[in-house]
Short mmCIF file of C-alpha atoms in Angstrom, two decimals:
data_model
loop_
_atom_site.label_atom_id
_atom_site.label_comp_id
_atom_site.label_asym_id
_atom_site.label_seq_id
_atom_site.Cartn_x
_atom_site.Cartn_y
_atom_site.Cartn_z
CA UNK A 47 52.67 -15.47 -34.36
CA UNK A 48 53.90 -18.91 -33.32
CA UNK A 49 54.42 -17.74 -29.76
CA UNK A 50 51.02 -16.14 -29.65
CA UNK A 51 49.45 -19.35 -30.80
CA UNK A 52 51.23 -21.36 -28.12
CA UNK A 53 49.90 -19.01 -25.43
CA UNK A 54 46.35 -20.06 -26.28
CA UNK A 55 47.07 -23.74 -25.59
CA UNK A 56 46.58 -25.18 -22.14
CA UNK A 57 47.43 -28.89 -21.80
CA UNK A 58 46.87 -29.33 -25.50
CA UNK A 59 43.39 -27.76 -25.49
CA UNK A 60 42.52 -24.43 -27.05
CA UNK A 61 40.50 -22.04 -24.82
CA UNK A 62 37.39 -20.82 -26.60
CA UNK A 63 34.85 -18.33 -25.25
CA UNK A 64 34.86 -16.66 -21.81
CA UNK A 65 33.42 -17.03 -18.34
CA UNK A 66 31.27 -14.24 -16.90
CA UNK A 67 29.61 -14.18 -13.48
CA UNK A 68 26.80 -11.66 -13.32
CA UNK A 69 26.03 -9.49 -10.30
CA UNK A 70 22.66 -11.19 -9.90
CA UNK A 71 24.27 -14.60 -9.44
CA UNK A 72 26.63 -13.25 -6.79
CA UNK A 73 23.72 -11.43 -5.11
CA UNK A 74 21.77 -14.68 -4.86
CA UNK A 75 24.82 -16.46 -3.49
CA UNK A 76 25.19 -13.83 -0.76
CA UNK A 77 21.48 -14.07 0.09
CA UNK A 78 21.58 -17.87 0.25
CA UNK A 79 24.64 -17.78 2.51
CA UNK A 80 23.05 -15.24 4.85
CA UNK A 81 19.80 -17.23 5.02
CA UNK A 82 21.64 -20.22 6.50
CA UNK A 83 21.71 -18.43 9.85
CA UNK A 84 18.40 -19.24 11.63
CA UNK A 85 18.42 -15.82 13.27
CA UNK A 86 18.15 -14.09 9.88
CA UNK A 87 14.52 -13.54 8.89
CA UNK A 88 13.23 -13.84 5.34
CA UNK A 89 10.66 -11.44 3.94
CA UNK A 90 9.65 -12.16 0.36
CA UNK A 91 6.71 -11.86 -1.99
CA UNK A 92 3.56 -9.77 -1.74
CA UNK A 93 4.01 -6.17 -0.66
CA UNK A 94 7.75 -6.66 -0.04
CA UNK A 95 8.28 -7.63 -3.67
CA UNK A 96 6.10 -4.78 -4.86
CA UNK A 97 8.06 -2.16 -2.91
CA UNK A 98 11.49 -3.73 -3.44
CA UNK A 99 11.98 -4.34 0.29
CA UNK A 100 12.64 -8.07 0.29
CA UNK A 101 15.02 -9.34 2.95
CA UNK A 102 17.73 -10.55 2.81
CA UNK A 103 18.78 -8.27 -0.07
CA UNK A 104 22.25 -7.83 -1.51
CA UNK A 105 23.77 -5.09 -3.67
CA UNK A 106 26.96 -6.32 -5.33
CA UNK A 107 29.69 -4.13 -6.82
CA UNK A 108 32.17 -6.02 -9.00
CA UNK A 109 35.63 -4.68 -9.81
CA UNK A 110 38.34 -6.20 -11.95
CA UNK A 111 39.54 -8.60 -9.26
CA UNK A 112 37.49 -7.66 -6.19
CA UNK A 113 33.93 -7.85 -4.89
CA UNK A 114 32.11 -5.49 -2.51
CA UNK A 115 28.70 -6.32 -1.05
CA UNK A 116 26.06 -4.36 0.85
CA UNK A 117 23.87 -6.97 2.54
CA UNK A 118 20.52 -5.99 4.10
CA UNK A 119 19.04 -8.48 6.57
CA UNK A 120 16.31 -8.82 9.15
CA UNK A 121 17.06 -10.32 12.56
CA UNK A 122 14.78 -12.13 14.98
CA UNK A 123 14.31 -10.57 18.39
CA UNK A 124 15.79 -11.23 20.87
CA UNK A 125 19.17 -11.84 19.26
CA UNK A 126 22.65 -10.47 19.79
CA UNK A 127 22.96 -8.35 16.67
CA UNK A 128 26.76 -8.17 16.75
CA UNK A 129 27.00 -11.96 16.86
CA UNK A 130 24.54 -12.33 14.00
CA UNK A 131 26.30 -9.77 11.78
CA UNK A 132 29.74 -11.27 12.45
CA UNK A 133 28.49 -14.76 11.63
CA UNK A 134 26.71 -13.59 8.46
CA UNK A 135 29.76 -11.55 7.42
CA UNK A 136 32.08 -14.58 7.66
CA UNK A 137 29.62 -16.92 5.92
CA UNK A 138 28.93 -14.58 3.00
CA UNK A 139 32.59 -13.70 2.51
CA UNK A 140 33.59 -17.37 2.41
CA UNK A 141 30.75 -18.27 0.01
CA UNK A 142 31.62 -15.51 -2.46
CA UNK A 143 35.33 -16.25 -2.35
CA UNK A 144 34.70 -19.95 -2.96
CA UNK A 145 32.27 -19.32 -5.79
CA UNK A 146 34.19 -16.67 -7.73
CA UNK A 147 37.81 -17.10 -6.68
CA UNK A 148 38.03 -13.31 -6.42
CA UNK A 149 39.11 -11.22 -3.47
CA UNK A 150 36.16 -10.07 -1.34
CA UNK A 151 37.10 -6.49 -0.61
CA UNK A 152 34.23 -5.59 1.71
CA UNK A 153 31.01 -7.07 3.09
CA UNK A 154 28.78 -4.50 4.79
CA UNK A 155 25.98 -6.11 6.81
CA UNK A 156 23.08 -3.73 7.52
CA UNK A 157 20.25 -4.75 9.85
CA UNK A 158 17.09 -3.26 8.31
CA UNK A 159 14.40 -5.00 10.33
CA UNK A 160 13.74 -6.94 13.50
CA UNK A 161 10.99 -9.53 13.90
CA UNK A 162 9.61 -10.94 17.12
CA UNK A 163 10.47 -14.62 17.49
CA UNK A 164 7.11 -16.41 17.45
CA UNK A 165 8.53 -19.78 18.40
CA UNK A 166 6.79 -21.80 21.15
CA UNK A 167 7.39 -20.52 24.67
CA UNK A 168 8.78 -23.08 27.16
CA UNK A 169 6.37 -21.89 29.84
CA UNK A 170 3.21 -21.71 27.76
CA UNK A 171 1.33 -24.19 25.62
CA UNK A 172 -1.14 -21.69 24.20
CA UNK A 173 -1.05 -20.98 20.51
CA UNK A 174 -0.01 -17.57 19.27
CA UNK A 175 -2.95 -15.28 18.86
CA UNK A 176 -4.00 -14.28 15.37
CA UNK A 177 -3.22 -10.71 14.28
CA UNK A 178 -6.14 -8.31 14.42
CA UNK A 179 -6.73 -6.08 11.42
CA UNK A 180 -6.77 -2.37 12.22
CA UNK A 181 -9.64 -0.25 11.00
CA UNK A 182 -9.24 0.93 7.41
CA UNK A 183 -9.20 4.67 6.65
CA UNK A 184 -12.71 6.01 6.13
CA UNK A 185 -14.35 9.17 4.87
CA UNK A 186 -15.69 11.82 7.21
CA UNK A 187 -19.07 11.11 8.86
CA UNK A 188 -22.12 12.04 6.80
CA UNK A 189 -23.65 13.80 9.80
CA UNK A 190 -20.77 16.28 10.06
CA UNK A 191 -22.58 19.18 8.30
CA UNK A 192 -25.62 18.75 10.56
CA UNK A 193 -23.37 18.50 13.61
CA UNK A 194 -21.80 21.84 12.66
CA UNK A 195 -25.23 23.36 12.09
CA UNK A 196 -26.44 22.05 15.46
CA UNK A 197 -23.34 23.47 17.12
CA UNK A 198 -23.99 26.94 15.67
CA UNK A 199 -27.64 26.65 16.76
CA UNK A 200 -26.54 25.94 20.35
CA UNK A 201 -24.25 28.98 20.21
CA UNK A 202 -27.28 31.02 19.10
CA UNK A 203 -29.32 29.68 22.04
CA UNK A 204 -26.50 30.61 24.40
CA UNK A 205 -26.44 34.15 22.94
CA UNK A 206 -30.21 34.56 23.35
CA UNK A 207 -30.07 33.24 26.94
CA UNK A 208 -27.28 35.69 27.79
CA UNK A 209 -29.23 38.58 26.27
CA UNK A 210 -32.34 37.63 28.29
CA UNK A 211 -30.23 37.49 31.47
CA UNK A 212 -28.89 41.02 30.93
CA UNK A 213 -32.38 42.39 30.14
CA UNK A 214 -33.88 40.74 33.23
CA UNK A 215 -31.22 42.38 35.45
CA UNK A 216 -31.58 45.80 33.84
CA UNK A 217 -28.12 45.80 32.26
CA UNK A 218 -29.46 45.91 28.72
CA UNK A 219 -32.45 47.62 27.15
CA UNK A 220 -34.83 46.17 24.63
CA UNK A 221 -37.72 43.73 24.37
CA UNK A 222 -37.19 40.16 25.65
CA UNK A 223 -37.14 37.74 22.72
CA UNK A 224 -38.14 34.62 24.65
CA UNK A 225 -41.25 36.23 26.18
CA UNK A 226 -42.35 37.61 22.81
CA UNK A 227 -41.79 34.24 21.12
CA UNK A 228 -43.75 32.34 23.79
CA UNK A 229 -46.58 34.88 23.53
CA UNK A 230 -46.68 34.51 19.75
CA UNK A 231 -46.75 30.69 19.96
CA UNK A 232 -49.54 30.77 22.56
CA UNK A 233 -51.79 32.67 20.14
CA UNK A 234 -51.36 30.13 17.32
CA UNK A 235 -54.29 27.91 16.29
CA UNK A 236 -54.52 24.91 14.02
CA UNK A 237 -53.82 25.74 10.37
CA UNK A 238 -53.78 23.48 7.30
CA UNK A 239 -50.12 24.25 6.58
CA UNK A 240 -49.19 22.54 9.87
CA UNK A 241 -49.84 19.10 8.28
CA UNK A 242 -47.15 19.71 5.66
CA UNK A 243 -44.82 21.11 8.32
CA UNK A 244 -45.32 18.04 10.53
CA UNK A 245 -44.62 15.66 7.62
CA UNK A 246 -41.55 17.65 6.65
CA UNK A 247 -40.28 17.61 10.22
CA UNK A 248 -40.74 13.82 10.40
CA UNK A 249 -38.84 13.33 7.12
CA UNK A 250 -35.99 15.58 8.25
CA UNK A 251 -35.84 13.80 11.60
CA UNK A 252 -35.63 10.36 9.99
CA UNK A 253 -32.95 11.62 7.58
CA UNK A 254 -30.88 13.00 10.46
CA UNK A 255 -31.15 9.69 12.34
CA UNK A 256 -30.14 7.77 9.20
CA UNK A 257 -27.01 9.78 8.47
CA UNK A 258 -26.14 9.67 12.15
CA UNK A 259 -26.00 5.85 12.26
CA UNK A 260 -24.78 5.28 8.69
CA UNK A 261 -21.31 3.64 8.59
CA UNK A 262 -18.61 5.78 7.09
CA UNK A 263 -17.46 4.91 3.56
CA UNK A 264 -14.11 3.13 3.23
CA UNK A 265 -11.70 5.20 1.16
CA UNK A 266 -8.69 2.82 1.09
CA UNK A 267 -7.97 -0.87 0.53
CA UNK A 268 -5.61 -2.89 2.70
CA UNK A 269 -2.47 -4.27 1.07
CA UNK A 270 -1.06 -7.64 2.03
CA UNK A 271 -2.59 -10.17 4.39
CA UNK A 272 -5.71 -9.84 6.54
CA UNK A 273 -3.89 -7.78 9.19
CA UNK A 274 -3.08 -4.90 6.85
CA UNK A 275 -1.12 -1.92 8.04
CA UNK A 276 -0.56 -0.36 4.62
CA UNK A 277 -3.51 1.13 2.73
CA UNK A 278 -3.95 2.44 -0.80
CA UNK A 279 -6.71 4.36 -2.54
CA UNK A 280 -8.38 2.94 -5.66
CA UNK A 281 -6.47 5.56 -7.67
CA UNK A 282 -3.15 4.27 -6.33
CA UNK A 283 -4.09 0.67 -7.21
CA UNK A 284 -5.19 1.76 -10.69
CA UNK A 285 -1.86 3.49 -11.31
CA UNK A 286 0.09 0.41 -10.20
CA UNK A 287 -1.98 -1.82 -12.50
CA UNK A 288 -1.60 0.52 -15.47
CA UNK A 289 2.17 0.73 -14.98
CA UNK A 290 2.45 -3.06 -14.76
CA UNK A 291 0.28 -3.58 -17.85
CA UNK A 292 2.30 -1.08 -19.88
CA UNK A 293 5.46 -3.08 -19.16
CA UNK A 294 4.05 -5.95 -21.24
CA UNK A 295 5.58 -6.34 -24.67
CA UNK A 296 3.13 -5.25 -27.35
CA UNK A 297 1.06 -2.97 -25.10
CA UNK A 298 1.01 0.61 -26.36
CA UNK A 299 -1.09 2.15 -23.59
CA UNK A 300 -3.08 1.01 -20.57
CA UNK A 301 -5.83 2.51 -18.42
CA UNK A 302 -7.29 0.95 -15.27
CA UNK A 303 -10.61 1.49 -13.50
CA UNK A 304 -10.87 0.19 -9.91
CA UNK A 305 -14.23 -0.22 -8.16
CA UNK A 306 -15.27 -2.08 -5.03
CA UNK A 307 -15.91 -5.31 -6.93
CA UNK A 308 -13.60 -5.35 -9.93
CA UNK A 309 -10.38 -4.14 -11.53
CA UNK A 310 -10.82 -3.42 -15.22
CA UNK A 311 -7.63 -2.95 -17.24
CA UNK A 312 -8.10 -1.53 -20.73
CA UNK A 313 -5.06 -1.92 -22.94
CA UNK A 314 -4.25 -0.75 -26.43
CA UNK A 315 -2.08 -3.30 -28.22
CA UNK A 316 0.05 -3.19 -31.28
CA UNK A 317 -1.77 -4.74 -34.24
CA UNK A 318 1.23 -7.00 -34.87
CA UNK A 319 0.74 -8.87 -31.56
CA UNK A 320 -1.73 -11.67 -30.88
CA UNK A 321 -4.62 -10.83 -28.53
CA UNK A 322 -4.33 -14.06 -26.53
CA UNK A 323 -0.62 -13.55 -25.96
CA UNK A 324 -1.23 -9.97 -24.83
CA UNK A 325 -3.92 -11.16 -22.39
CA UNK A 326 -1.60 -13.74 -20.84
CA UNK A 327 1.28 -11.26 -20.66
CA UNK A 328 -0.82 -8.56 -19.00
CA UNK A 329 -2.18 -10.97 -16.39
CA UNK A 330 1.34 -12.21 -15.59
CA UNK A 331 2.59 -8.63 -15.24
CA UNK A 332 -0.34 -7.78 -12.95
CA UNK A 333 0.11 -10.84 -10.72
CA UNK A 334 2.55 -9.20 -8.20
CA UNK A 335 0.27 -6.16 -7.83
CA UNK A 336 -2.94 -8.18 -7.54
CA UNK A 337 -1.42 -10.50 -4.94
CA UNK A 338 -1.35 -7.61 -2.47
CA UNK A 339 -3.91 -5.12 -3.79
CA UNK A 340 -6.78 -7.01 -5.42
CA UNK A 341 -8.62 -8.14 -2.29
CA UNK A 342 -12.03 -9.51 -3.32
CA UNK A 343 -12.02 -7.70 -6.66
CA UNK A 344 -12.08 -9.67 -9.91
CA UNK A 345 -9.77 -8.81 -12.80
CA UNK A 346 -11.05 -7.98 -16.27
CA UNK A 347 -8.72 -7.27 -19.20
CA UNK A 348 -10.16 -5.53 -22.26
CA UNK A 349 -8.18 -4.97 -25.44
CA UNK A 350 -8.31 -2.67 -28.40
CA UNK A 351 -5.96 -2.19 -31.32
CA UNK A 352 -3.93 1.00 -31.15
CA UNK A 353 -4.32 3.39 -34.05
CA UNK A 354 -1.29 3.39 -36.36
CA UNK A 355 1.11 6.27 -35.87
CA UNK A 356 1.21 8.66 -38.79
CA UNK A 357 4.62 9.89 -39.84
CA UNK A 358 4.55 13.24 -41.63
#
């Protein structure tokens, strides 16, 4: 017992407690060390945070006395990738060894992205052009049914014209349809029903012109900045918002309705939680989603108290 007690004394001081370095701290150390290289790009926030694709990103595996790291980075183009990876490898390994005092068993550097270097060109003084937003996905044109109908009508005209050609050359028997139709039309005289037919024809014509020039309805919303290349439907945005709201402490269930002008999140809260605290928590949980998916929509949070669960 005396010997055991002496083992706990170091320079007259008793060691109390323990020291623990979490994987997250080592991951941040590796990211900070990699970011020191100017050729390593940094992609954070917005859609990258939402999809878990932030760069640099580090996955740390900690053993008893060793550390292994998978480091994902983006590199500016043009750069010599082998030089960048070797430099990052040495920097990260030294930083982890200095911080933890453990043996760094392996550092795997994986280049996941390349970004065009937008620095000023030595031969040009013009500013970089602004990105142009691509067209968002849209629904099918409203005139598509009429276009199909018109196409079938033209096929019918072609059939009638072919039949008349064969009859005129004696290759097919029967009465000519075009001649009979023209003869019937020539015998027509003004009738009162023609007024209604003329009005109906004018209405149908105006309707066809309207649906022909009507812009197609947007079916998706752009995610990220103005030059969006990733699009999501209102249903996708609603599911993301509901999932984020349900992660809030005290929220029992959440349902989201997304329209062109607003995002309405309806949550059911536990009766034991304060409504104001739930409102703040839900809005904080929704912030990463809204930063990339809200657009011009306004957020509305509505609350109701969840019914108590009956235990039989």
